[in-house]
């Protein structure tokens, strides 16, 4: 028996290593192919020569800053690895294009950009600043999504394919509700929370949105839509807010032809894409055969780095993007990584100040508190801290922001959501479906508290409520101290409610409307720094082995998939597993998405 055990163990060990070696060989082969392909692309890539045109492809998702590619088996073996565009690269390229004498114009190729309103607005504002150079912006799309159109309205000339349409529909969003699915699984959620508007728990305990949750989103979307309409009308003199609303509500403009959009003043002219080179050549007075298009990556790489910079004068820009987790990968905010980073920057004599770029809906209360305390330590060293808010800086994202010396937010940032909740799953029904029963033996009633495998009793729920209320008190106190307002006022504007940044400015949650560059400029001015450098953190290192830990969760996902049935996608299964793995107590904003 013992011999058989060792033989099985040895065969499993050898099998695992054979699999790793084979996988490594495949990865190496694919990697060599990718490198060879990159090399051939680089050799034929355009250079930034005189009269070049910066071509920006508005397509796909936009992330805050370039991060390592998330590899998986399918994408690696099929060649489907995609490098997302980053907001930092796009805005840097646009800024460089304004100053670079070799760039004559910007060409926006609209192709269904996928980004939240604040990211779209940041790109748009960069383009508006570019126009001060006197160089033209030309835009074209086979069709124009809401996001495409919002950005493209800054163009001097806006063209669209005759067969296309302008996807103006208004601003909306969707919140998924999972209660029915979890009922099917045999999982129920026990909730403790503070805040009338703290609706992040609703998708797990209700099948539809509560009245307070709907009311706050109505206000949020309405304020943001007003800002977007004002921005469009400021750039398209033929349009008014009333006209746009009529085109959306009565004419269903997104179903109309390109010619209809032209006659309505939404675009300048309908043309086929093959005509665009000639149009661009005529605008910049250049032979069409000599047009030279360059992409943002190439233009940014041409910038002279650290010229005239004193390396002992650095402003650190720390990107805190994603959900705040106790642990987690590159696309999350893991306090175990961020706390040592912030502390090291605080102790680095070359780092004079910091801008924390926050793009987070929140998450773990414990992780938020750890990062917040590290930022307090940074400030205690006499170094100024500014916060630049991206798409979201809410709940835990606001927790880590609120004590900054200056808070900047994009007008379309979603912030606030000052509140805390506890979400404790009870998977007793699920385990019974799996044929598993748990029996508890303990010296004290709370020895197994909290547990996933039986419901909490009234006394235990009351204890959880006290803990959550204590956490909320800590949150309120932190905001009150950071924003220099009374705790009573914080509680009035808290209650878990999310706010658009324009309103947040009025009620004191932010100091100024502006982007990342404005925050950097403020720190430099505060320190009276000249010839300073910018250090961007964290510094990411990627490896083809990064995806191997994902194998750990495969078995649990497969078992749940069997219970749910084939009609539920693997993506939804992954959401279920992620929800069940979350820490019980969270400072997280409601889950909803923007449709633009």
XYZ file of C-alpha atoms in Angstrom:
596
model
C 0.000 0.000 0.000
C 2.801 2.380 0.972
C 4.704 1.455 -2.177
C 1.643 2.182 -4.305
C 1.249 5.572 -2.588
C 4.845 6.554 -3.352
C 4.531 5.361 -6.954
C 1.366 7.437 -7.416
C 2.976 10.441 -5.793
C 6.079 10.062 -7.944
C 4.051 9.717 -11.138
C 2.006 12.810 -10.239
C 5.202 14.750 -9.508
C 6.806 13.689 -12.790
C 3.573 14.372 -14.675
C 3.362 17.896 -13.276
C 6.943 18.685 -14.249
C 6.476 17.199 -17.731
C 3.423 19.436 -18.166
C 5.411 22.483 -17.029
C 8.299 21.644 -19.380
C 5.916 21.166 -22.318
C 4.074 24.380 -21.475
C 7.400 26.181 -21.135
C 8.461 24.897 -24.549
C 5.207 26.078 -26.116
C 5.511 29.456 -24.402
C 9.124 29.802 -25.553
C 8.214 28.901 -29.125
C 5.310 31.331 -29.198
C 7.451 33.963 -27.488
C 10.202 33.635 -30.098
C 7.582 33.987 -32.823
C 6.125 37.087 -31.187
C 9.574 38.657 -30.771
C 10.402 37.928 -34.404
C 7.120 39.468 -35.473
C 7.773 42.534 -33.322
C 11.224 42.864 -34.815
C 9.870 42.778 -38.355
C 7.222 45.340 -37.429
C 9.797 47.649 -35.893
C 12.014 47.482 -38.931
C 9.169 48.638 -41.177
C 7.581 51.059 -38.715
C 7.287 54.726 -39.667
C 9.545 57.329 -38.149
C 8.522 60.750 -36.907
C 9.607 62.713 -39.957
C 8.663 66.197 -41.083
C 4.916 66.718 -41.688
C 3.913 63.524 -39.857
C 0.376 62.889 -38.619
C -0.390 61.343 -35.253
C -2.994 58.654 -35.863
C -4.995 57.634 -32.794
C -7.108 54.514 -33.128
C -10.057 54.914 -30.752
C -10.741 51.229 -30.299
C -11.146 48.754 -27.461
C -10.539 49.183 -23.768
C -8.364 51.924 -22.302
C -6.467 51.241 -19.079
C -4.826 53.763 -16.766
C -1.221 52.859 -17.514
C 0.485 50.104 -19.499
C 0.596 46.862 -17.520
C 1.826 43.350 -18.265
C -0.412 41.365 -20.591
C -2.607 38.820 -18.818
C -1.626 35.542 -20.468
C -3.812 32.465 -20.579
C -3.662 29.199 -22.449
C -6.131 30.118 -25.165
C -4.712 33.527 -26.015
C -1.139 32.253 -25.875
C -1.718 29.338 -28.220
C -4.070 31.115 -30.636
C -2.137 34.363 -30.872
C -5.003 36.311 -29.303
C -2.811 38.256 -26.868
C -3.901 41.878 -26.881
C -2.036 44.840 -25.435
C -4.546 47.422 -24.240
C -4.038 51.103 -24.912
C -3.283 53.213 -21.887
C -4.623 56.639 -20.977
C -1.130 57.706 -19.898
C 0.309 56.883 -23.320
C -2.505 58.535 -25.277
C -2.452 61.796 -23.320
C 1.362 61.900 -23.383
C 1.365 61.408 -27.147
C -1.225 64.159 -27.664
C 0.785 66.538 -25.470
C 3.989 65.680 -27.334
C 2.219 66.149 -30.690
C 1.351 69.731 -29.735
C 5.018 70.539 -29.061
C 6.660 68.391 -31.731
C 7.391 70.468 -34.860
C 7.291 67.341 -37.028
C 3.624 66.674 -36.219
C 1.219 68.575 -38.470
C -2.123 67.146 -37.355
C -3.965 64.460 -35.401
C -6.148 61.911 -37.152
C -8.766 60.199 -34.956
C -9.877 56.838 -36.361
C -13.095 56.106 -34.446
C -13.704 52.416 -33.951
C -15.813 51.830 -30.806
C -13.657 52.951 -27.904
C -14.585 51.264 -24.611
C -13.984 53.460 -21.579
C -15.789 55.106 -18.700
C -16.807 58.784 -18.987
C -13.856 60.228 -17.013
C -11.307 58.437 -19.209
C -13.076 59.672 -22.348
C -13.109 63.170 -20.908
C -9.394 63.054 -20.116
C -8.597 62.139 -23.740
C -10.997 64.816 -24.984
C -9.482 67.515 -22.773
C -6.000 66.590 -24.021
C -7.222 67.088 -27.582
C -8.806 70.447 -26.702
C -5.454 71.534 -25.237
C -3.745 70.309 -28.431
C -5.904 72.660 -30.509
C -4.156 75.624 -28.891
C -1.135 74.685 -31.015
C -3.116 75.685 -34.102
C -2.736 72.217 -35.618
C -5.881 70.551 -36.989
C -7.686 67.476 -35.713
C -9.502 65.326 -38.285
C -11.819 62.490 -37.246
C -13.443 59.637 -39.152
C -15.560 56.629 -38.225
C -17.370 53.891 -40.101
C -19.873 54.448 -37.306
C -19.641 56.519 -34.143
C -20.404 55.117 -30.702
C -21.289 57.502 -27.884
C -17.717 57.413 -26.625
C -16.314 57.939 -30.125
C -18.634 60.850 -30.766
C -17.951 62.591 -27.454
C -14.217 62.620 -28.216
C -14.547 63.281 -31.949
C -16.652 66.418 -31.508
C -13.445 68.319 -30.701
C -12.199 67.683 -34.252
C -12.017 70.543 -36.728
C -13.579 68.206 -39.271
C -15.681 65.162 -38.436
C -16.439 62.606 -41.165
C -18.425 59.375 -41.155
C -19.157 56.562 -43.572
C -22.506 57.014 -45.392
C -23.544 53.598 -44.115
C -22.752 54.443 -40.512
C -24.761 56.019 -37.718
C -24.136 58.206 -34.686
C -24.839 56.182 -31.546
C -26.284 58.955 -29.401
C -28.663 57.390 -26.887
C -28.072 59.226 -23.624
C -26.130 58.043 -20.615
C -27.222 54.854 -18.923
C -25.949 51.830 -17.117
C -26.872 48.358 -15.964
C -26.555 46.631 -12.604
C -26.636 42.821 -12.631
C -28.658 41.121 -9.904
C -27.483 37.632 -8.942
C -29.964 36.557 -6.273
C -31.819 34.175 -8.571
C -28.564 32.567 -9.647
C -27.308 32.171 -6.080
C -30.696 30.770 -5.055
C -30.177 28.125 -7.707
C -26.740 27.403 -6.285
C -28.028 27.179 -2.751
C -26.113 30.224 -1.526
C -27.707 32.984 0.530
C -26.110 36.214 1.731
C -26.376 37.704 5.192
C -25.889 41.467 5.145
C -24.862 44.106 7.646
C -24.245 47.646 6.424
C -24.172 51.346 7.218
C -25.623 53.826 4.729
C -29.037 54.153 3.122
C -27.410 54.367 -0.311
C -24.815 51.634 0.258
C -26.386 49.466 -2.410
C -23.377 47.317 -3.354
C -25.023 44.439 -1.460
C -28.315 44.612 -3.329
C -27.399 42.390 -6.302
C -26.905 39.488 -3.887
C -30.057 39.871 -1.754
C -32.602 41.450 -4.140
C -33.806 40.795 -7.645
C -34.280 44.478 -8.459
C -32.968 47.915 -7.523
C -34.162 49.668 -4.363
C -35.735 53.142 -4.501
C -32.718 54.909 -2.878
C -30.286 53.124 -5.200
C -32.266 54.150 -8.275
C -32.601 57.718 -7.013
C -28.858 58.192 -6.562
C -28.109 56.788 -10.019
C -30.789 58.978 -11.602
C -29.091 62.032 -10.121
C -25.589 60.804 -10.979
C -26.398 60.032 -14.605
C -28.410 63.231 -15.017
C -25.584 65.468 -13.793
C -22.994 63.683 -15.910
C -25.204 63.799 -19.004
C -25.661 67.554 -18.549
C -21.877 67.959 -18.540
C -21.472 65.779 -21.645
C -24.173 67.682 -23.538
C -22.583 71.013 -22.659
C -19.235 69.713 -23.912
C -20.674 68.535 -27.238
C -22.574 71.755 -27.840
C -19.496 73.853 -27.027
C -17.644 72.189 -29.902
C -20.527 71.771 -32.402
C -22.147 75.184 -32.851
C -24.993 73.691 -34.927
C -26.235 71.777 -31.913
C -28.121 72.618 -28.738
C -29.039 70.449 -25.784
C -32.687 70.531 -26.818
C -31.845 69.501 -30.376
C -29.711 66.575 -29.223
C -32.444 65.344 -26.884
C -34.953 65.551 -29.753
C -32.627 63.612 -32.061
C -32.294 60.911 -29.415
C -35.842 60.714 -28.077
C -37.927 61.401 -31.185
C -35.716 60.662 -34.180
C -33.810 57.646 -32.785
C -30.692 59.098 -34.362
C -28.673 55.939 -33.719
C -30.922 54.196 -36.279
C -30.628 56.930 -38.901
C -28.283 57.114 -41.890
C -25.033 59.032 -42.099
C -26.659 61.588 -44.397
C -29.344 62.233 -41.778
C -26.611 62.851 -39.177
C -24.887 65.262 -41.586
C -28.059 67.238 -42.203
C -28.709 67.381 -38.448
C -25.289 68.952 -37.881
C -23.876 66.046 -35.897
C -21.032 65.519 -38.393
C -19.485 67.596 -41.177
C -19.716 65.205 -44.097
C -20.293 61.584 -45.084
C -17.406 60.004 -47.015
C -15.955 56.559 -47.527
C -12.739 55.803 -45.680
C -10.762 55.501 -48.914
C -11.208 59.264 -49.342
C -9.665 60.181 -46.002
C -6.036 60.215 -47.119
C -6.861 62.737 -49.838
C -8.896 64.851 -47.392
C -6.077 64.880 -44.827
C -3.475 65.662 -47.488
C -5.533 68.641 -48.682
C -5.982 69.959 -45.124
C -2.238 69.942 -44.385
C -1.290 70.830 -47.976
C 0.832 67.757 -48.642
C 1.103 65.173 -51.436
C -1.201 62.281 -50.544
C 1.537 59.776 -51.469
C 3.868 61.306 -48.903
C 1.539 61.132 -45.908
C 3.321 59.680 -42.883
C 1.126 58.366 -40.065
C 2.691 57.593 -36.686
C 1.078 55.898 -33.704
C 1.086 57.125 -30.087
C 3.635 54.535 -28.914
C 6.163 55.638 -31.513
C 5.661 59.312 -30.749
C 6.008 58.829 -26.998
C 9.189 56.789 -27.547
C 10.670 59.770 -29.400
C 10.422 61.990 -26.332
C 13.755 62.909 -24.823
C 13.655 61.393 -21.371
C 15.109 63.188 -18.348
C 16.677 66.001 -20.406
C 17.729 68.810 -18.090
C 16.214 66.884 -15.186
C 17.748 66.796 -11.740
C 17.382 63.120 -10.660
C 17.378 64.265 -7.026
C 14.118 66.144 -7.571
C 11.376 63.647 -8.264
C 7.593 63.716 -8.043
C 6.295 60.164 -7.650
C 3.101 59.284 -9.501
C 1.606 56.171 -7.913
C -1.173 54.473 -9.886
C -3.770 52.827 -7.641
C -6.061 51.183 -10.172
C -8.581 48.402 -9.632
C -10.374 46.839 -6.688
C -8.661 47.068 -3.286
C -7.909 43.498 -2.244
C -5.984 41.754 0.511
C -3.764 40.018 -2.002
C -4.477 40.058 -5.728
C -2.762 40.454 -9.063
C -1.375 43.306 -11.121
C -4.813 44.680 -12.012
C -5.811 45.169 -8.361
C -4.672 47.340 -5.449
C -2.905 44.950 -3.084
C -1.923 46.644 0.177
C 0.920 44.150 0.619
C 2.535 45.709 -2.443
C 1.436 49.324 -2.054
C 2.290 49.873 1.613
C 6.011 49.013 1.265
C 6.135 51.064 -1.949
C 4.631 54.169 -0.314
C 6.857 53.819 2.750
C 9.974 53.490 0.578
C 8.994 56.632 -1.362
C 8.454 58.461 1.933
C 11.998 57.552 3.020
C 13.588 58.322 -0.366
C 15.244 61.748 -0.156
C 15.043 62.084 -3.946
C 11.235 61.902 -3.838
C 9.925 65.345 -2.928
C 6.182 64.784 -3.314
C 3.558 62.384 -4.621
C 0.486 62.274 -6.828
C -1.732 59.282 -6.080
C -3.723 58.469 -9.217
C -6.835 56.685 -7.937
C -9.100 54.701 -10.213
C -10.874 52.370 -7.823
C -14.418 51.433 -6.747
C -13.021 50.421 -3.343
C -12.883 47.001 -1.763
C -11.339 45.618 1.421
C -11.693 47.829 4.505
C -8.499 46.408 5.990
C -6.500 47.008 2.798
C -7.900 50.538 2.474
C -6.906 51.354 6.048
C -3.373 49.993 5.577
C -2.807 52.078 2.449
C -4.368 55.142 4.076
C -2.010 54.858 7.065
C 1.013 54.518 4.740
C -0.048 57.703 2.946
C -0.342 59.442 6.323
C 3.247 58.397 7.004
C 4.323 59.827 3.643
C 2.811 63.189 4.566
C 4.375 63.060 8.033
C 7.757 63.292 6.325
C 6.897 66.821 5.192
C 6.123 65.745 1.617
C 2.975 67.014 -0.157
C 0.421 64.522 -1.416
C -2.094 65.260 -4.161
C -4.747 62.873 -5.427
C -5.867 62.684 -9.048
C -9.142 60.805 -9.440
C -9.871 58.813 -12.575
C -13.112 57.041 -13.497
C -13.879 56.054 -9.907
C -12.504 57.007 -6.514
C -15.321 55.752 -4.339
C -15.751 53.969 -1.019
C -12.321 52.424 -0.299
C -11.013 54.501 -3.198
C -12.187 57.609 -1.351
C -10.850 56.262 1.953
C -7.286 56.338 0.577
C -7.859 59.734 -1.092
C -9.578 61.846 1.525
C -6.566 63.005 3.558
C -4.532 64.280 0.597
C -3.356 67.891 0.696
C -5.219 68.531 -2.563
C -7.779 66.400 -4.418
C -8.287 66.775 -8.164
C -11.094 65.012 -10.013
C -12.266 64.840 -13.585
C -15.755 66.362 -13.893
C -17.038 62.895 -14.846
C -15.365 61.056 -11.961
C -17.650 59.019 -9.671
C -16.622 59.498 -6.051
C -17.927 59.431 -2.475
C -19.793 56.256 -1.444
C -18.710 56.785 2.164
C -20.077 53.654 3.766
C -19.239 50.075 4.734
C -21.017 46.754 4.426
C -20.545 43.172 5.469
C -21.561 40.423 3.074
C -21.350 36.934 4.576
C -22.315 34.065 2.281
C -23.990 30.974 3.658
C -23.216 28.049 1.360
C -25.028 25.390 3.393
C -27.446 24.794 0.516
C -24.577 24.443 -1.950
C -22.689 21.928 0.174
C -25.818 19.812 0.531
C -26.147 19.755 -3.256
C -22.555 18.540 -3.384
C -23.369 15.834 -0.829
C -21.286 17.413 1.934
C -22.470 17.981 5.507
C -20.543 19.895 8.206
C -20.847 19.037 11.894
C -19.341 21.499 14.395
C -17.853 20.704 17.802
C -16.366 23.549 19.876
C -15.724 24.781 23.393
C -17.383 28.145 22.717
C -20.341 29.128 20.515
C -18.232 31.551 18.496
C -15.331 29.212 17.780
C -16.458 28.719 14.188
C -17.797 32.268 13.718
C -18.010 33.406 10.987
C -18.404 30.318 8.863
C -19.673 29.827 5.338
C -21.330 26.532 6.159
C -24.224 27.544 8.410
C -26.258 30.744 8.860
C -25.326 33.317 11.486
C -27.677 33.632 14.444
C -29.160 36.951 15.604
C -26.426 37.505 18.201
C -23.669 36.944 15.663
C -25.320 39.274 13.145
C -25.583 41.947 15.837
C -21.865 41.545 16.528
C -21.087 41.963 12.834
C -23.278 45.081 12.742
C -21.275 46.624 15.602
C -18.017 45.897 13.769
C -19.320 47.484 10.561
C -20.582 50.558 12.446
C -17.179 50.934 14.124
C -15.562 50.768 10.696
C -17.970 53.403 9.410
C -17.137 55.655 12.366
C -13.451 55.270 11.487
C -14.207 56.126 7.847
C -16.239 59.211 8.815
C -13.534 60.387 11.216
C -10.865 60.013 8.550
C -12.884 61.977 5.992
C -13.741 64.701 8.513
C -10.097 65.176 9.458
C -8.857 65.071 5.871
C -11.523 67.373 4.452
C -11.615 69.653 7.501
C -15.358 69.334 7.987
C -17.539 68.219 10.863
C -18.404 64.554 11.285
C -22.066 65.549 11.177
C -21.631 66.960 7.675
C -19.706 63.876 6.536
C -22.572 61.692 7.734
C -25.091 63.836 5.814
C -23.188 63.472 2.520
C -22.087 59.928 3.325
C -24.653 57.146 3.748
C -22.865 55.255 0.943
C -24.033 57.733 -1.710
C -22.024 58.132 -4.928
C -21.519 61.630 -6.362
C -20.400 63.074 -9.655
C -17.262 65.203 -9.252
C -18.955 68.504 -10.058
C -21.328 67.979 -7.129
C -18.490 66.551 -5.017
C -16.609 69.816 -5.512
C -19.616 71.806 -4.315
C -20.077 69.714 -1.167
C -16.372 69.627 -0.311
C -15.326 66.083 -1.185
C -12.817 67.311 -3.793
C -10.835 70.548 -4.117
C -10.512 71.137 -7.838
C -11.665 69.842 -11.223
C -8.692 68.730 -13.252
C -6.607 65.801 -14.417
C -3.330 64.129 -13.592
C -1.169 66.902 -15.052
C -2.914 69.540 -12.954
C -2.177 67.455 -9.839
C 1.498 67.116 -10.807
C 1.714 70.858 -11.473
C 0.193 71.599 -8.058
C 2.780 69.466 -6.247
C 5.614 71.105 -8.217
C 4.305 74.598 -7.461
C 3.783 73.724 -3.807
C 7.436 72.652 -3.590
C 8.682 75.396 -5.934
C 10.376 72.662 -7.986
C 11.996 73.238 -11.366
C 13.618 70.684 -13.687
C 12.065 67.846 -11.754
C 11.567 64.272 -12.891
C 8.459 62.091 -12.828
C 8.709 58.601 -11.387
C 5.805 56.293 -12.206
C 4.961 53.457 -9.799
C 4.446 50.537 -9.355
C 7.019 49.337 -11.866
C 5.588 46.234 -13.443
C 7.517 43.171 -14.482
C 5.738 40.533 -16.498
C 6.465 36.886 -17.086
C 4.891 34.105 -19.123
C 4.544 32.210 -15.842
C 2.245 34.811 -14.300
C -0.846 32.882 -15.358
C 0.096 29.561 -13.714
C -1.435 30.413 -10.279
C -4.823 30.698 -12.003
C -4.804 26.889 -12.218
C -5.389 26.744 -8.461
C -9.010 27.897 -8.807
C -9.854 25.753 -11.844
C -11.280 22.821 -9.877
C -13.700 24.907 -7.799
C -14.887 26.626 -10.962
C -15.455 23.293 -12.721
C -17.498 21.927 -9.792
C -19.730 25.013 -9.650
C -20.166 24.856 -13.418
C -21.576 21.345 -13.035
C -24.160 22.566 -10.507
C -25.246 25.650 -12.447
C -25.478 23.937 -15.783
C -24.080 24.642 -19.205
C -26.370 27.626 -19.788
C -24.189 29.758 -17.489
C -20.990 30.967 -19.108
C -17.499 30.377 -17.668
C -17.193 34.163 -17.239
C -20.229 34.220 -14.939
C -18.866 31.202 -13.091
C -15.673 33.166 -12.471
C -17.747 36.018 -10.987
C -19.430 33.586 -8.597
C -16.105 32.166 -7.435
C -14.694 35.692 -6.979
C -17.687 36.821 -4.898
C -17.424 33.793 -2.621
C -13.699 34.434 -2.115
C -14.079 38.096 -1.057
C -13.411 39.218 2.499
C -16.708 39.669 4.434
C -16.335 43.386 5.250
C -15.997 45.765 2.312
C -15.844 49.478 1.522
C -16.986 49.200 -2.076
C -19.245 51.269 -4.292
C -22.327 49.797 -6.029
C -21.621 47.726 -9.115
C -22.929 49.369 -12.272
C -21.578 50.034 -15.736
C -21.792 52.999 -18.075
C -23.161 52.632 -21.585
C -21.548 55.189 -23.903
